[in-house]
mmCIF file of C-alpha atoms in Angstrom:
data_model
loop_
_atom_site.group_PDB
_atom_site.id
_atom_site.type_symbol
_atom_site.label_atom_id
_atom_site.label_comp_id
_atom_site.label_asym_id
_atom_site.label_seq_id
_atom_site.Cartn_x
_atom_site.Cartn_y
_atom_site.Cartn_z
ATOM 1 C CA UNK A 1 72.350 -124.219 -1.315
ATOM 2 C CA UNK A 2 76.073 -123.477 -1.744
ATOM 3 C CA UNK A 3 75.765 -119.826 -2.162
ATOM 4 C CA UNK A 4 77.764 -117.770 0.174
ATOM 5 C CA UNK A 5 76.063 -116.490 3.403
ATOM 6 C CA UNK A 6 76.547 -113.337 5.494
ATOM 7 C CA UNK A 7 77.472 -113.962 8.906
ATOM 8 C CA UNK A 8 77.326 -110.994 11.284
ATOM 9 C CA UNK A 9 79.684 -110.759 14.145
ATOM 10 C CA UNK A 10 78.419 -108.497 17.054
ATOM 11 C CA UNK A 11 80.022 -107.769 20.570
ATOM 12 C CA UNK A 12 78.484 -105.651 22.836
ATOM 13 C CA UNK A 13 74.906 -104.164 22.463
ATOM 14 C CA UNK A 14 74.986 -101.102 24.715
ATOM 15 C CA UNK A 15 74.187 -97.424 25.041
ATOM 16 C CA UNK A 16 76.988 -96.481 27.105
ATOM 17 C CA UNK A 17 79.913 -98.982 26.639
ATOM 18 C CA UNK A 18 83.219 -98.379 28.339
ATOM 19 C CA UNK A 19 86.237 -97.295 26.476
ATOM 20 C CA UNK A 20 87.482 -100.952 26.062
ATOM 21 C CA UNK A 21 84.424 -102.221 24.362
ATOM 22 C CA UNK A 22 83.104 -99.061 22.510
ATOM 23 C CA UNK A 23 84.419 -99.558 19.038
ATOM 24 C CA UNK A 24 82.964 -103.140 18.692
ATOM 25 C CA UNK A 25 79.773 -102.284 20.496
ATOM 26 C CA UNK A 26 76.459 -101.309 18.595
ATOM 27 C CA UNK A 27 73.854 -99.008 20.173
ATOM 28 C CA UNK A 28 70.513 -100.538 20.954
ATOM 29 C CA UNK A 29 68.794 -98.475 18.457
ATOM 30 C CA UNK A 30 71.120 -99.443 15.764
ATOM 31 C CA UNK A 31 70.692 -103.052 16.487
ATOM 32 C CA UNK A 32 66.926 -102.789 16.472
ATOM 33 C CA UNK A 33 67.204 -101.036 12.909
ATOM 34 C CA UNK A 34 69.540 -103.510 11.593
ATOM 35 C CA UNK A 35 67.140 -106.401 12.380
ATOM 36 C CA UNK A 36 64.490 -104.250 10.989
ATOM 37 C CA UNK A 37 66.618 -104.324 7.590
ATOM 38 C CA UNK A 38 66.979 -108.110 7.869
ATOM 39 C CA UNK A 39 63.194 -108.395 8.128
ATOM 40 C CA UNK A 40 62.353 -105.973 5.510
ATOM 41 C CA UNK A 41 64.678 -107.426 2.911
ATOM 42 C CA UNK A 42 63.662 -110.928 3.463
ATOM 43 C CA UNK A 43 66.532 -112.448 5.135
ATOM 44 C CA UNK A 44 65.896 -115.605 7.091
ATOM 45 C CA UNK A 45 68.438 -115.901 10.209
ATOM 46 C CA UNK A 46 69.608 -119.350 11.176
ATOM 47 C CA UNK A 47 71.993 -120.653 13.870
ATOM 48 C CA UNK A 48 75.645 -121.530 13.449
ATOM 49 C CA UNK A 49 74.985 -125.278 13.786
ATOM 50 C CA UNK A 50 72.133 -125.224 11.227
ATOM 51 C CA UNK A 51 74.262 -123.726 8.500
ATOM 52 C CA UNK A 52 77.248 -126.187 9.095
ATOM 53 C CA UNK A 53 74.746 -129.136 9.005
ATOM 54 C CA UNK A 54 73.416 -127.913 5.867
ATOM 55 C CA UNK A 55 76.869 -127.714 4.024
ATOM 56 C CA UNK A 56 78.031 -130.895 5.640
ATOM 57 C CA UNK A 57 74.805 -132.752 4.649
ATOM 58 C CA UNK A 58 75.147 -131.324 1.049
ATOM 59 C CA UNK A 59 71.584 -129.908 1.200
ATOM 60 C CA UNK A 60 69.775 -132.638 3.125
ATOM 61 C CA UNK A 61 69.424 -130.040 5.883
ATOM 62 C CA UNK A 62 67.637 -127.372 3.900
ATOM 63 C CA UNK A 63 68.141 -123.789 4.626
ATOM 64 C CA UNK A 64 65.207 -121.162 4.240
ATOM 65 C CA UNK A 65 65.701 -118.578 1.303
ATOM 66 C CA UNK A 66 68.380 -115.801 1.896
ATOM 67 C CA UNK A 67 69.977 -117.096 5.193
ATOM 68 C CA UNK A 68 71.901 -114.899 7.520
ATOM 69 C CA UNK A 69 73.609 -115.636 10.668
ATOM 70 C CA UNK A 70 73.431 -113.161 13.792
ATOM 71 C CA UNK A 71 76.386 -113.774 16.212
ATOM 72 C CA UNK A 72 77.602 -112.369 19.350
ATOM 73 C CA UNK A 73 81.031 -112.894 20.983
ATOM 74 C CA UNK A 74 82.179 -112.783 24.400
ATOM 75 C CA UNK A 75 79.041 -112.569 26.458
ATOM 76 C CA UNK A 76 78.093 -109.038 27.250
ATOM 77 C CA UNK A 77 74.980 -108.199 29.386
ATOM 78 C CA UNK A 78 73.393 -105.939 26.741
ATOM 79 C CA UNK A 79 72.881 -108.962 24.317
ATOM 80 C CA UNK A 80 70.192 -110.221 26.950
ATOM 81 C CA UNK A 81 68.949 -106.737 28.038
ATOM 82 C CA UNK A 82 68.821 -105.093 24.383
ATOM 83 C CA UNK A 83 69.206 -107.812 21.869
ATOM 84 C CA UNK A 84 67.074 -110.722 23.122
ATOM 85 C CA UNK A 85 63.805 -108.630 22.951
ATOM 86 C CA UNK A 86 64.456 -107.722 19.541
ATOM 87 C CA UNK A 87 65.249 -110.955 18.350
ATOM 88 C CA UNK A 88 62.103 -112.298 20.067
ATOM 89 C CA UNK A 89 59.922 -109.908 18.367
ATOM 90 C CA UNK A 90 61.237 -110.534 14.860
ATOM 91 C CA UNK A 91 61.404 -114.487 15.717
ATOM 92 C CA UNK A 92 65.025 -114.480 14.857
ATOM 93 C CA UNK A 93 67.480 -117.309 16.162
ATOM 94 C CA UNK A 94 71.202 -116.272 16.806
ATOM 95 C CA UNK A 95 74.142 -117.814 18.089
ATOM 96 C CA UNK A 96 76.173 -116.509 21.381
ATOM 97 C CA UNK A 97 79.684 -117.569 21.923
ATOM 98 C CA UNK A 98 80.543 -117.304 25.593
ATOM 99 C CA UNK A 99 83.999 -117.041 27.159
ATOM 100 C CA UNK A 100 83.207 -118.934 30.165
ATOM 101 C CA UNK A 101 85.583 -117.265 32.503
ATOM 102 C CA UNK A 102 83.893 -113.888 31.805
ATOM 103 C CA UNK A 103 80.522 -114.792 32.533
ATOM 104 C CA UNK A 104 79.391 -113.843 36.022
ATOM 105 C CA UNK A 105 79.244 -116.884 38.327
ATOM 106 C CA UNK A 106 81.208 -119.758 39.942
ATOM 107 C CA UNK A 107 83.881 -119.656 37.205
ATOM 108 C CA UNK A 108 84.249 -115.891 36.682
ATOM 109 C CA UNK A 109 87.920 -115.122 36.392
ATOM 110 C CA UNK A 110 87.322 -111.296 36.597
ATOM 111 C CA UNK A 111 88.899 -110.757 32.992
ATOM 112 C CA UNK A 112 85.484 -109.584 31.440
ATOM 113 C CA UNK A 113 86.179 -106.222 29.885
ATOM 114 C CA UNK A 114 82.666 -104.829 30.634
ATOM 115 C CA UNK A 115 79.441 -105.923 32.257
ATOM 116 C CA UNK A 116 78.981 -109.317 31.391
ATOM 117 C CA UNK A 117 76.210 -111.893 31.143
ATOM 118 C CA UNK A 118 75.441 -114.055 34.483
ATOM 119 C CA UNK A 119 74.463 -117.891 33.711
ATOM 120 C CA UNK A 120 70.667 -117.302 34.247
ATOM 121 C CA UNK A 121 70.849 -114.685 31.559
ATOM 122 C CA UNK A 122 72.538 -117.216 29.373
ATOM 123 C CA UNK A 123 70.023 -119.990 30.047
ATOM 124 C CA UNK A 124 67.249 -117.271 29.222
ATOM 125 C CA UNK A 125 69.060 -116.625 25.850
ATOM 126 C CA UNK A 126 69.331 -120.350 25.136
ATOM 127 C CA UNK A 127 65.452 -120.711 25.742
ATOM 128 C CA UNK A 128 64.702 -117.820 23.633
ATOM 129 C CA UNK A 129 66.107 -119.478 20.545
ATOM 130 C CA UNK A 130 69.817 -118.293 20.811
ATOM 131 C CA UNK A 131 72.262 -121.364 20.194
ATOM 132 C CA UNK A 132 75.135 -121.139 22.935
ATOM 133 C CA UNK A 133 78.594 -122.067 21.597
ATOM 134 C CA UNK A 134 82.149 -121.842 23.069
ATOM 135 C CA UNK A 135 84.553 -119.052 22.911
ATOM 136 C CA UNK A 136 87.194 -120.307 25.170
ATOM 137 C CA UNK A 137 87.573 -120.056 29.054
ATOM 138 C CA UNK A 138 89.631 -116.745 29.333
ATOM 139 C CA UNK A 139 89.648 -115.625 25.808
ATOM 140 C CA UNK A 140 93.513 -116.086 24.975
ATOM 141 C CA UNK A 141 95.006 -115.961 21.450
ATOM 142 C CA UNK A 142 94.633 -119.550 21.078
ATOM 143 C CA UNK A 143 97.435 -119.961 18.489
ATOM 144 C CA UNK A 144 100.044 -118.656 21.063
ATOM 145 C CA UNK A 145 99.262 -121.209 23.586
ATOM 146 C CA UNK A 146 101.133 -124.460 24.101
ATOM 147 C CA UNK A 147 99.248 -127.625 23.473
ATOM 148 C CA UNK A 148 98.411 -128.386 27.058
ATOM 149 C CA UNK A 149 97.087 -124.745 27.801
ATOM 150 C CA UNK A 150 95.079 -124.714 24.492
ATOM 151 C CA UNK A 151 93.428 -128.124 25.342
ATOM 152 C CA UNK A 152 92.479 -126.814 28.877
ATOM 153 C CA UNK A 153 90.941 -123.451 27.349
ATOM 154 C CA UNK A 154 88.889 -125.740 24.911
ATOM 155 C CA UNK A 155 87.620 -128.484 27.145
ATOM 156 C CA UNK A 156 87.158 -126.295 30.236
ATOM 157 C CA UNK A 157 84.766 -124.094 28.222
ATOM 158 C CA UNK A 158 82.696 -126.996 26.666
ATOM 159 C CA UNK A 159 82.472 -128.509 30.236
ATOM 160 C CA UNK A 160 81.293 -125.428 31.713
ATOM 161 C CA UNK A 161 78.607 -124.838 28.972
ATOM 162 C CA UNK A 162 77.375 -128.259 29.005
ATOM 163 C CA UNK A 163 77.199 -128.332 32.947
ATOM 164 C CA UNK A 164 75.449 -124.870 33.068
ATOM 165 C CA UNK A 165 72.992 -125.567 30.278
ATOM 166 C CA UNK A 166 72.521 -129.282 30.105
ATOM 167 C CA UNK A 167 73.707 -129.550 26.324
ATOM 168 C CA UNK A 168 77.004 -129.862 24.837
ATOM 169 C CA UNK A 169 77.903 -126.776 22.761
ATOM 170 C CA UNK A 170 78.435 -127.570 19.048
ATOM 171 C CA UNK A 171 79.938 -124.397 17.631
ATOM 172 C CA UNK A 172 82.892 -122.485 18.512
ATOM 173 C CA UNK A 173 84.374 -119.154 17.519
ATOM 174 C CA UNK A 174 88.140 -118.188 17.864
ATOM 175 C CA UNK A 175 88.957 -115.463 20.381
ATOM 176 C CA UNK A 176 90.256 -112.363 18.357
ATOM 177 C CA UNK A 177 89.398 -114.422 15.223
ATOM 178 C CA UNK A 178 92.761 -115.995 15.150
ATOM 179 C CA UNK A 179 93.555 -119.753 14.659
ATOM 180 C CA UNK A 180 96.133 -122.045 12.984
ATOM 181 C CA UNK A 181 96.083 -125.582 11.494
ATOM 182 C CA UNK A 182 97.057 -126.880 15.003
ATOM 183 C CA UNK A 183 94.216 -124.847 16.796
ATOM 184 C CA UNK A 184 91.443 -125.957 14.326
ATOM 185 C CA UNK A 185 92.470 -129.550 14.708
ATOM 186 C CA UNK A 186 92.257 -129.378 18.459
ATOM 187 C CA UNK A 187 88.870 -127.477 18.183
ATOM 188 C CA UNK A 188 87.625 -130.515 16.241
ATOM 189 C CA UNK A 189 89.245 -132.839 18.601
ATOM 190 C CA UNK A 190 87.626 -131.395 21.470
ATOM 191 C CA UNK A 191 84.176 -132.102 20.012
ATOM 192 C CA UNK A 192 83.108 -128.749 18.350
ATOM 193 C CA UNK A 193 81.250 -129.479 14.959
ATOM 194 C CA UNK A 194 82.047 -126.284 13.456
ATOM 195 C CA UNK A 195 84.037 -122.990 14.291
ATOM 196 C CA UNK A 196 83.745 -119.388 13.044
ATOM 197 C CA UNK A 197 86.984 -116.931 12.299
ATOM 198 C CA UNK A 198 86.221 -113.481 11.453
ATOM 199 C CA UNK A 199 87.928 -112.729 7.933
ATOM 200 C CA UNK A 200 85.501 -109.940 7.045
ATOM 201 C CA UNK A 201 84.074 -111.886 4.179
ATOM 202 C CA UNK A 202 81.031 -113.952 3.200
ATOM 203 C CA UNK A 203 80.996 -117.508 4.687
ATOM 204 C CA UNK A 204 81.330 -120.067 1.862
ATOM 205 C CA UNK A 205 81.328 -123.955 2.056
ATOM 206 C CA UNK A 206 84.645 -124.138 0.361
ATOM 207 C CA UNK A 207 86.338 -122.316 3.539
ATOM 208 C CA UNK A 208 85.403 -125.841 5.549
ATOM 209 C CA UNK A 209 83.423 -126.140 8.840
ATOM 210 C CA UNK A 210 86.217 -124.933 11.110
ATOM 211 C CA UNK A 211 87.472 -121.317 9.137
ATOM 212 C CA UNK A 212 83.900 -119.888 8.376
ATOM 213 C CA UNK A 213 84.407 -116.010 7.742
ATOM 214 C CA UNK A 214 82.350 -113.507 9.539
ATOM 215 C CA UNK A 215 81.408 -109.731 8.900
ATOM 216 C CA UNK A 216 82.155 -107.188 11.798
ATOM 217 C CA UNK A 217 79.422 -105.109 12.842
ATOM 218 C CA UNK A 218 80.756 -102.016 14.938
ATOM 219 C CA UNK A 219 79.518 -98.844 16.341
ATOM 220 C CA UNK A 220 80.504 -96.902 13.451
ATOM 221 C CA UNK A 221 78.696 -99.110 10.928
ATOM 222 C CA UNK A 222 76.044 -96.998 9.202
ATOM 223 C CA UNK A 223 72.655 -98.226 7.889
ATOM 224 C CA UNK A 224 74.009 -98.038 4.323
ATOM 225 C CA UNK A 225 77.103 -100.151 5.060
ATOM 226 C CA UNK A 226 74.914 -102.485 7.011
ATOM 227 C CA UNK A 227 72.824 -102.850 3.826
ATOM 228 C CA UNK A 228 75.788 -103.468 1.657
ATOM 229 C CA UNK A 229 77.135 -106.029 4.035
ATOM 230 C CA UNK A 230 74.263 -108.381 4.240
ATOM 231 C CA UNK A 231 73.767 -107.978 0.364
ATOM 232 C CA UNK A 232 77.607 -108.911 -0.127
ATOM 233 C CA UNK A 233 78.468 -105.510 -1.805
ATOM 234 C CA UNK A 234 81.685 -103.534 -1.469
ATOM 235 C CA UNK A 235 83.095 -105.848 1.291
ATOM 236 C CA UNK A 236 86.509 -105.613 0.157
ATOM 237 C CA UNK A 237 86.442 -101.730 0.104
ATOM 238 C CA UNK A 238 84.698 -101.521 3.638
ATOM 239 C CA UNK A 239 87.264 -103.641 5.231
ATOM 240 C CA UNK A 240 90.448 -102.718 3.432
ATOM 241 C CA UNK A 241 91.846 -101.286 6.731
ATOM 242 C CA UNK A 242 90.938 -104.089 8.721
ATOM 243 C CA UNK A 243 92.745 -106.511 6.369
ATOM 244 C CA UNK A 244 96.050 -104.557 6.115
ATOM 245 C CA UNK A 245 96.028 -104.358 9.999
ATOM 246 C CA UNK A 246 95.371 -108.293 10.106
ATOM 247 C CA UNK A 247 98.154 -108.915 7.554
ATOM 248 C CA UNK A 248 100.734 -107.062 9.394
ATOM 249 C CA UNK A 249 99.797 -108.429 12.746
ATOM 250 C CA UNK A 250 99.920 -112.087 11.176
ATOM 251 C CA UNK A 251 103.436 -111.547 10.245
ATOM 252 C CA UNK A 252 104.553 -110.374 13.838
ATOM 253 C CA UNK A 253 102.640 -113.365 15.305
ATOM 254 C CA UNK A 254 104.343 -115.769 12.933
ATOM 255 C CA UNK A 255 107.725 -114.212 13.947
ATOM 256 C CA UNK A 256 106.761 -114.872 17.649
ATOM 257 C CA UNK A 257 105.846 -118.509 16.979
ATOM 258 C CA UNK A 258 109.332 -119.072 15.259
ATOM 259 C CA UNK A 259 111.051 -117.472 18.400
ATOM 260 C CA UNK A 260 109.398 -119.515 20.765
ATOM 261 C CA UNK A 261 110.067 -122.697 18.789
ATOM 262 C CA UNK A 262 113.770 -121.610 18.652
ATOM 263 C CA UNK A 263 113.642 -121.175 22.356
ATOM 264 C CA UNK A 264 112.246 -124.454 23.108
ATOM 265 C CA UNK A 265 114.589 -126.213 20.835
ATOM 266 C CA UNK A 266 117.541 -124.923 22.754
ATOM 267 C CA UNK A 267 116.196 -125.979 26.107
#
């Protein structure tokens, strides 16, 4: 099966998120309703690793009909409190991408923007059928880092997840959705088998295993919009504003990179 697949990107699931996370949070009631929609419409959630394995093996790792991915970024506590019981009720697998320096515990850098998971909760999510992937250590814009710092962010994240869970993470998601050819090459070299961006489009095999697109689900996503997203309808119109902002910021980021290279060449 090489048909496009909707990959849903969630962040916090919270009744009362703080201002920093409100826009990209989803109310627990809305999340439960959205999972009901997937069940009622006959969608079959799979993990990131399973989708990538299917596309990499050219169909020898079969997928169920109408597959969909449910993914969470960063590691907010509400994923355990609110999302896990709903996923368990439906028997839905999912993928959680953790920024290891934001998870409460021995490696916490204090940078988490809201109440974050602790490692016991991450382990309970893994035991409940949630694939745990990497999302860097401190959640920087990876394409803005020098080579050594970039490598440290990837390897530290991978090693911490492996140490805490006893399993090496296979999947990665780029913080802020930003990557570059250099970043994608380093993610692959670090041993991650696949990686997700944002893009706000359906995931397709031709995107390659290190640039699979996702669809942002936010607090303002209505029931009607959600149904259109998972059915692949009106996506361009729904994310027109996001794409304009992304394009403009990409130009700013490229200008910054050019300036940094010019400065380094003069040193």
